[in-house]
Amino acid sequence: MSVYDRGGPQGGPPDDEDNEDFGEMLRQTRDRAKRLQRFIVLGIIVAAVLWIGSGVYIVGPAEQGVVLQFGRHVNTTSPGVNYHLPWPIQNVVIVDIANVRRAEIGQRTVSVQGSQETRRILEEALMLTADENIVEVGLLVQYRVTDAAAFVFNVNNPEAVLHTTTEVALRSAVGKMPIDGVITERRAEVQENTRAYLQELMDEYNAGISITDVRLQVADAPDQVRDAFHEVVRAREDRERKVNEAQAYREDVVPRARGEAKRLLEQAQAYREERVRSARGESERFLSILEEYRRAPEVTRERMYIEAVEQAMADVEKVLIAPADSGVLPFLPLRSLQSGTQPSSVSQ
């Protein structure tokens, strides 16, 4: 069959109408190909713009951005709008460096039906003290990230490392102290020793972490011996209370006794000085009388006699004098003499 056999109904060459239809179909095919090409180019351009724009990122006020290029740290960016080369060339890890984070040892705080509940983790909480007793300890650690790049790169899973090193530091502090100190009077020392050792470990690992606070939430004997231990603690507290009361009584009584002793000594000293002065005065008086007596014995004796009579009869109101050769008894009304009236006489 020749070409002309397919051309028309009579087997002749194709007519012009068929040629026009074929040309139109060819033009439409070309137009669709051009439109598809334009769509592809536009899609590539849009994809390229989106890919390039994907490097724009925002770092919050309390954050830092750690930029990685093929997994290697190349830059640390500050808060604000920043840009890095699109993935997979570069990517960024945003790290919160301002807010305080927390880790717990020996217990976990969980939310149950809208309320906070603390659950004990005994495999972490039970520790051995210096006097070979077992104590249950719960610890809360608060920390901040100070170096975002070190936090991301220097330690693999820094939260888990912090948890493990905190337990190590706590066991070290508890293991150097007797159970009484851990539970009662030396809790602050346990906290400080744990914080210092934990910070030393974080600095040694260059983890970019600063420990802000370490607080003992629980420090008690295990359940099996808790009641007996508390009895011992109460007995010790009673002993300390009585010792304190005795000390307070001593501090009250001893100063008063010392004050009383000082007062008595001062009184004795004053009495001694007064008696010495009096004795010296009497001695000087006696010596002066002796001097006068040596000069005029009779006159001195008479004067001393008169002075003695005056002292002996100072309170006497009447004096009767009866000479041996007189029948008249002179009456001396001393009070009247003192008032200036004349004396009278009384017959025997």
XYZ file of C-alpha atoms in Angstrom:
348
model
C 0.000 0.000 0.000
C 1.420 3.420 -0.950
C 1.329 6.647 0.978
C -1.515 7.854 -1.109
C -3.624 4.900 -0.056
C -3.917 6.516 3.480
C -4.508 10.023 2.247
C -8.182 10.151 1.451
C -11.192 8.090 0.951
C -10.190 7.397 -2.633
C -6.610 6.389 -1.789
C -5.128 9.702 -3.091
C -2.693 12.138 -1.321
C -3.744 13.800 2.062
C -5.751 16.970 1.774
C -4.886 20.410 3.230
C -7.312 20.077 6.120
C -5.427 17.104 7.518
C -2.154 18.994 7.237
C -3.590 21.928 9.131
C -4.836 19.666 11.930
C -1.444 18.069 12.232
C 0.310 21.444 12.368
C -2.103 22.727 15.010
C -1.510 19.671 17.139
C 2.223 20.144 16.775
C 1.975 23.808 17.810
C -0.123 22.924 20.853
C 2.410 20.296 21.836
C 5.203 22.823 21.559
C 3.230 25.397 23.592
C 2.584 22.865 26.330
C 6.266 21.970 26.357
C 7.238 25.650 26.686
C 4.729 26.219 29.488
C 5.972 23.116 31.275
C 9.525 24.317 30.847
C 8.602 27.711 32.312
C 6.851 26.019 35.263
C 9.896 23.848 35.871
C 12.233 26.832 35.764
C 9.909 28.802 38.046
C 9.692 25.859 40.432
C 13.471 25.569 40.486
C 13.774 29.294 41.191
C 11.182 29.131 43.986
C 12.832 26.049 45.463
C 16.214 27.772 45.282
C 14.814 30.868 46.990
C 13.192 28.764 49.696
C 16.369 26.733 50.125
C 18.480 29.861 50.443
C 15.892 31.454 52.736
C 15.864 28.418 54.995
C 19.119 29.687 56.478
C 17.327 32.547 58.222
C 16.684 31.836 61.906
C 15.839 33.764 65.081
C 17.703 33.431 68.384
C 15.636 34.378 71.431
C 16.746 36.825 74.178
C 17.762 34.005 76.541
C 19.393 31.832 73.879
C 22.506 31.329 71.806
C 22.776 29.726 68.377
C 25.510 27.171 67.717
C 26.180 27.054 63.949
C 27.495 23.766 62.525
C 29.083 23.298 59.107
C 29.112 19.647 58.104
C 28.888 18.816 61.813
C 31.745 21.098 62.905
C 31.237 24.179 65.089
C 32.010 27.340 63.137
C 30.162 30.118 64.966
C 28.056 31.055 67.993
C 25.374 33.658 67.334
C 23.691 36.129 69.670
C 19.976 36.879 70.138
C 18.226 38.337 67.095
C 17.762 37.477 63.413
C 20.694 35.489 62.011
C 21.596 33.558 58.880
C 23.523 30.391 58.099
C 24.138 28.579 54.837
C 21.246 26.250 53.983
C 21.136 22.613 54.927
C 23.028 20.341 54.403
C 25.947 22.783 54.367
C 25.164 24.361 57.705
C 22.586 23.999 60.460
C 22.045 25.598 63.878
C 21.353 24.313 67.398
C 19.510 26.776 69.670
C 20.550 26.547 73.341
C 18.781 28.201 76.297
C 21.507 29.825 78.430
C 19.492 32.032 80.814
C 16.866 29.851 82.439
C 17.812 27.717 85.434
C 17.550 23.988 84.793
C 17.187 21.287 87.429
C 18.197 17.701 88.052
C 17.100 15.367 90.851
C 18.927 12.524 92.573
C 17.092 9.909 94.628
C 13.643 11.179 93.652
C 11.617 12.482 90.720
C 8.936 15.142 90.658
C 6.139 14.114 88.281
C 2.797 15.634 87.394
C -0.179 13.453 88.293
C -3.636 14.760 87.385
C -2.498 18.362 87.511
C -0.618 18.097 90.824
C 3.072 17.605 91.567
C 4.076 14.315 93.150
C 7.514 13.182 94.337
C 8.520 9.580 93.739
C 11.473 7.943 95.453
C 14.234 6.268 93.426
C 15.834 4.019 96.029
C 18.640 2.726 93.810
C 19.904 6.316 93.692
C 18.825 7.444 97.160
C 20.399 4.776 99.405
C 24.001 5.677 100.259
C 26.696 4.549 102.698
C 28.000 6.975 105.337
C 31.460 7.179 106.915
C 30.330 5.162 109.960
C 28.991 2.390 107.674
C 25.317 3.252 108.081
C 22.824 3.490 105.234
C 21.022 6.767 104.673
C 18.344 7.761 102.176
C 19.160 11.035 100.433
C 17.234 13.120 97.911
C 19.011 16.013 96.185
C 17.930 18.856 93.902
C 20.527 20.490 91.633
C 19.934 23.781 89.827
C 22.267 24.802 87.003
C 22.628 27.052 83.962
C 24.380 26.703 80.614
C 27.204 29.243 80.421
C 28.864 28.101 77.168
C 26.458 26.888 74.502
C 29.144 25.463 72.198
C 30.817 23.512 75.016
C 27.419 22.259 76.175
C 26.614 20.930 72.685
C 30.008 19.535 71.610
C 32.218 18.694 74.591
C 29.875 16.279 76.351
C 27.652 13.674 74.771
C 24.171 13.950 76.331
C 25.107 16.606 78.928
C 21.935 16.121 81.026
C 22.732 12.444 81.561
C 26.367 13.244 82.347
C 25.282 15.878 84.862
C 22.930 13.402 86.527
C 25.657 10.767 86.824
C 28.322 13.160 88.114
C 25.874 14.638 90.639
C 25.270 11.185 92.075
C 29.035 10.612 92.243
C 29.615 13.936 94.025
C 26.769 13.307 96.478
C 27.963 9.804 97.346
C 31.453 11.191 97.897
C 30.192 13.881 100.300
C 27.923 11.476 102.215
C 30.641 8.821 102.417
C 32.946 11.205 104.296
C 30.445 12.016 107.036
C 28.692 10.047 109.822
C 24.967 9.493 109.558
C 24.194 11.994 112.330
C 25.912 14.758 110.411
C 24.132 13.934 107.155
C 20.692 13.868 108.760
C 20.957 16.660 111.331
C 23.595 19.255 112.049
C 25.884 19.026 108.972
C 23.400 19.075 106.093
C 24.721 22.432 104.863
C 28.225 20.975 104.730
C 26.973 18.040 102.628
C 25.330 20.468 100.201
C 28.408 22.671 99.861
C 30.812 19.737 99.431
C 28.548 18.230 96.764
C 28.238 21.532 94.904
C 31.990 22.183 94.953
C 32.916 18.686 93.745
C 30.198 18.693 91.068
C 31.361 22.061 89.728
C 34.932 20.769 89.693
C 33.845 17.791 87.574
C 31.864 19.994 85.178
C 34.870 22.278 84.733
C 37.104 19.271 84.162
C 34.757 18.035 81.416
C 34.482 21.591 80.028
C 30.742 21.019 79.842
C 29.767 24.701 79.805
C 27.600 24.243 82.931
C 27.521 26.388 86.087
C 26.017 24.883 89.262
C 23.886 27.558 90.936
C 22.401 25.636 93.866
C 22.473 22.214 95.527
C 19.777 21.421 98.077
C 19.101 18.326 100.178
C 15.413 17.520 99.854
C 15.534 14.313 101.909
C 18.113 13.017 104.400
C 16.806 10.267 106.650
C 17.357 6.704 107.760
C 15.787 3.929 105.642
C 12.209 2.902 106.397
C 13.240 -0.293 108.182
C 15.193 1.525 110.931
C 13.707 5.019 110.779
C 11.656 4.813 113.992
C 14.555 3.433 116.027
C 16.899 6.036 114.629
C 14.490 8.837 115.461
C 14.298 7.548 119.042
C 18.066 7.819 119.262
C 17.953 11.300 117.770
C 15.284 12.404 120.248
C 17.320 11.026 123.161
C 20.351 12.916 121.908
C 18.312 16.075 121.555
C 17.024 15.682 125.130
C 20.584 15.285 126.336
C 21.678 18.384 124.462
C 18.681 20.300 125.810
C 19.555 19.390 129.391
C 23.186 20.278 128.812
C 22.089 23.633 127.430
C 19.792 24.218 130.399
C 22.613 23.375 132.806
C 24.918 25.681 130.916
C 22.331 28.463 131.057
C 21.874 27.902 134.814
C 25.636 27.988 135.283
C 25.912 31.186 133.291
C 23.194 32.698 135.498
C 24.420 31.503 138.909
C 28.175 31.872 138.523
C 28.111 35.602 137.647
C 25.755 36.295 140.551
C 27.983 34.305 142.923
C 31.003 36.177 141.664
C 29.194 39.458 142.168
C 28.209 38.501 145.715
C 31.772 37.416 146.487
C 33.091 40.675 145.123
C 30.597 42.633 147.225
C 31.588 40.752 150.397
C 35.259 41.313 149.650
C 34.635 45.005 149.157
C 32.685 45.167 152.437
C 35.477 43.316 154.262
C 38.050 45.637 152.744
C 36.038 48.682 153.811
C 35.590 47.272 157.334
C 39.310 46.531 157.518
C 40.211 50.052 156.450
C 37.695 51.534 158.913
C 39.050 49.434 161.812
C 42.621 50.285 160.907
C 41.811 53.993 160.814
C 39.940 53.693 164.126
C 42.805 51.807 165.754
C 45.265 54.366 164.487
C 43.096 57.141 165.875
C 42.824 55.428 169.260
C 46.540 54.815 169.271
C 47.289 58.435 168.465
C 44.821 59.577 171.144
C 46.375 57.246 173.714
C 49.838 58.467 172.861
C 48.752 62.077 173.211
C 47.161 61.300 176.617
C 50.325 59.477 177.638
C 52.348 62.534 176.721
C 50.056 64.744 178.776
C 50.118 62.239 181.638
C 53.879 62.317 181.715
C 53.792 66.074 181.976
C 51.027 66.310 184.640
C 49.922 62.963 186.020
C 47.475 64.282 188.655
C 45.744 66.710 186.374
C 45.511 64.125 183.633
C 44.010 61.507 185.947
C 41.463 64.011 187.230
C 40.491 65.066 183.761
C 40.191 61.461 182.633
C 38.073 60.695 185.699
C 35.751 63.608 184.999
C 35.403 62.585 181.353
C 34.618 59.010 182.400
C 31.961 60.238 184.863
C 30.457 62.461 182.176
C 30.193 59.550 179.795
C 28.816 57.178 182.445
C 26.197 59.641 183.724
C 25.240 61.184 180.438
C 21.649 59.838 180.667
C 21.177 60.268 184.479
C 18.620 62.904 185.527
C 19.348 63.021 189.317
C 22.616 62.677 191.231
C 22.816 62.265 195.037
C 26.159 63.088 196.696
C 26.595 61.920 200.332
C 29.863 63.047 201.911
C 30.936 61.021 204.957
C 30.933 63.902 207.457
C 27.738 65.647 206.356
C 24.147 65.028 207.346
C 22.869 66.854 204.278
C 22.450 64.994 201.005
C 23.040 67.394 198.144
C 20.660 66.899 195.278
C 21.898 67.708 191.847
C 19.045 67.899 189.319
C 21.104 67.620 186.213
C 18.258 68.472 183.896
C 17.540 71.630 185.894
C 21.191 72.552 185.904
C 21.200 72.184 182.205
C 18.141 74.472 182.038
C 19.735 77.079 184.390
C 17.662 76.661 187.687
C 19.190 76.474 191.207
C 19.672 73.120 192.972
C 18.100 72.286 196.323
C 19.150 70.063 199.208
C 17.433 67.139 200.885
C 17.756 66.233 204.586
C 18.557 62.719 205.597
